[in-house]
mmCIF file of C-alpha atoms in Angstrom:
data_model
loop_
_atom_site.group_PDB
_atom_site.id
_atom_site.type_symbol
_atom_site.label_atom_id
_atom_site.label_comp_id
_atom_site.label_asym_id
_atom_site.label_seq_id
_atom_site.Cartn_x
_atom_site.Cartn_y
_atom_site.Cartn_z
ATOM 1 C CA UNK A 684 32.845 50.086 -60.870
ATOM 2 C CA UNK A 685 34.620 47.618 -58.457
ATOM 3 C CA UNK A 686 32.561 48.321 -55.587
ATOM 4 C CA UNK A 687 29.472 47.898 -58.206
ATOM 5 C CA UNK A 688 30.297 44.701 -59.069
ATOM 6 C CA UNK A 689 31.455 43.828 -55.457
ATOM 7 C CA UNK A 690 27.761 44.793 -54.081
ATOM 8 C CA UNK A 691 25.948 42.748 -56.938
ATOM 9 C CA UNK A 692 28.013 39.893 -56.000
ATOM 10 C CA UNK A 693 26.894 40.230 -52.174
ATOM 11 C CA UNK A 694 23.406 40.379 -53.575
ATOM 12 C CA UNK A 695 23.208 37.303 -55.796
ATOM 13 C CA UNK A 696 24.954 35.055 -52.662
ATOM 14 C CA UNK A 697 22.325 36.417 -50.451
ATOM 15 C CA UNK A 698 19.650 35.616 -52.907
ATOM 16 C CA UNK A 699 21.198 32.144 -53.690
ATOM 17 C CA UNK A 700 20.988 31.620 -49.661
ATOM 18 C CA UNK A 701 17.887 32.593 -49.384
ATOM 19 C CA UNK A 702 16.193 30.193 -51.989
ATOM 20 C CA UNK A 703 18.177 27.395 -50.805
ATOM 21 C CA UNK A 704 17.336 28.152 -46.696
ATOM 22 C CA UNK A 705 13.452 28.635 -48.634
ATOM 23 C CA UNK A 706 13.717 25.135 -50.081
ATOM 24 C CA UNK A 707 15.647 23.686 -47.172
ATOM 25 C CA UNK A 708 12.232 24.861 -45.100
ATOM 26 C CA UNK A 709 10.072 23.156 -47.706
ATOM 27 C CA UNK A 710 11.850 20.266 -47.397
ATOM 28 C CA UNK A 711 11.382 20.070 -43.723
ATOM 29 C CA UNK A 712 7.737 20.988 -43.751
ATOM 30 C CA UNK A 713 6.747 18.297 -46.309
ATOM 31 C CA UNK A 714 9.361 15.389 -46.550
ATOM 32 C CA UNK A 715 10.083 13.230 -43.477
ATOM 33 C CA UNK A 716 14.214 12.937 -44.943
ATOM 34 C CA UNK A 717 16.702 14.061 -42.191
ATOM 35 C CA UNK A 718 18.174 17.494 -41.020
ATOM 36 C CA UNK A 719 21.272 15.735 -42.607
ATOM 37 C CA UNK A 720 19.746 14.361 -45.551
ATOM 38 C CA UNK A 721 18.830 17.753 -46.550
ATOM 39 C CA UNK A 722 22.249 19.152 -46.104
ATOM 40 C CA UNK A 723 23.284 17.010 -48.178
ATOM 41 C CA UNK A 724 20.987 17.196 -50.666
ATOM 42 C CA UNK A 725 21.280 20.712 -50.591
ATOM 43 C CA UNK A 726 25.367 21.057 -50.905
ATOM 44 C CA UNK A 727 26.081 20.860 -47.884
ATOM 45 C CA UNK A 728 29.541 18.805 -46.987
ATOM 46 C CA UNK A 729 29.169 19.049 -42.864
ATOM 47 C CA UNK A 730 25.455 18.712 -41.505
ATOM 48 C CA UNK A 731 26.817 21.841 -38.815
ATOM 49 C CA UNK A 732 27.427 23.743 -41.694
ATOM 50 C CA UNK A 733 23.760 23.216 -42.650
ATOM 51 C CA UNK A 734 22.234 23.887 -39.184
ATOM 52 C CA UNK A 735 24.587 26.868 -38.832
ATOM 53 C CA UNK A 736 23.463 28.155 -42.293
ATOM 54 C CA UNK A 737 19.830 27.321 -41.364
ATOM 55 C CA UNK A 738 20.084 28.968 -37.772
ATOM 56 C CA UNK A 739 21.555 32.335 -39.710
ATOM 57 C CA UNK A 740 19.117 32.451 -42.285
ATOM 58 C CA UNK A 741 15.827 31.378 -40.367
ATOM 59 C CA UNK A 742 16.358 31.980 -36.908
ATOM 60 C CA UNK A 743 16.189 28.352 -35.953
ATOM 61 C CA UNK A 744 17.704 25.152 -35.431
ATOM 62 C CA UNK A 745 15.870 22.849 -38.728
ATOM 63 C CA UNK A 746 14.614 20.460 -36.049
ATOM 64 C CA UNK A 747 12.820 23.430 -34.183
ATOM 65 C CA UNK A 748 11.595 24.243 -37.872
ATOM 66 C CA UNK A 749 10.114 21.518 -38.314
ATOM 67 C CA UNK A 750 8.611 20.437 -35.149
ATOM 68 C CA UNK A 751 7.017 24.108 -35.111
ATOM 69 C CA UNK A 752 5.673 23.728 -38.605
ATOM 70 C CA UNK A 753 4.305 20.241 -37.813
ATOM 71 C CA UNK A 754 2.077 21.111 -35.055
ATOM 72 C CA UNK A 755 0.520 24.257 -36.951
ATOM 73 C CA UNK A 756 -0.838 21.125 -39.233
#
C-alpha cells in the first residue's frame, strides 16, 4: 500500500508540473510579461529555478519558447 500511495504521489506532482509548464507556455505565447515575471507569477522564488523547470519539462529555454512560437504567428 506504501508504494501505492508513493506512485500516486509521483503522479499528481508530475501532473501539477505539467499544467503549470502548460500555462507557463501560454503565458509566453500570448502575454508580453517577462521569463521572470512568469516565474514569479507561477511560484517560482529563483527565475533559474523557473528556466530549469521550463528546460526539463519543455525542452527549452522560455525565451527560445517564445521566440519560436512568435515567428510561427
Amino acid at each position: 500500500l506504501a508504494d501505492g500511495s508513493k506512485h500516486c504521489e509521483t503522479m499528481a506532482k508530475e501532473e501539477v508540473d505539467r499544467r503549470v509548464a502548460l500555462e507557463a507556455q501560454r503565458l509566453l505565447v500570448h502575454t508580453t510579461a517577462t521569463s521572470v515575471a512568469i516565474g514569479e507569477l507561477l511560484g517560482f522564488d529563483e527565475p533559474t529555478n523557473f528556466v530549469k523547470f521550463f528546460r526539463r519539462l519543455v525542452g527549452t529555454t522560455p525565451e527560445a519558447f517564445r521566440q519560436a512560437h512568435r515567428l510561427q504567428r
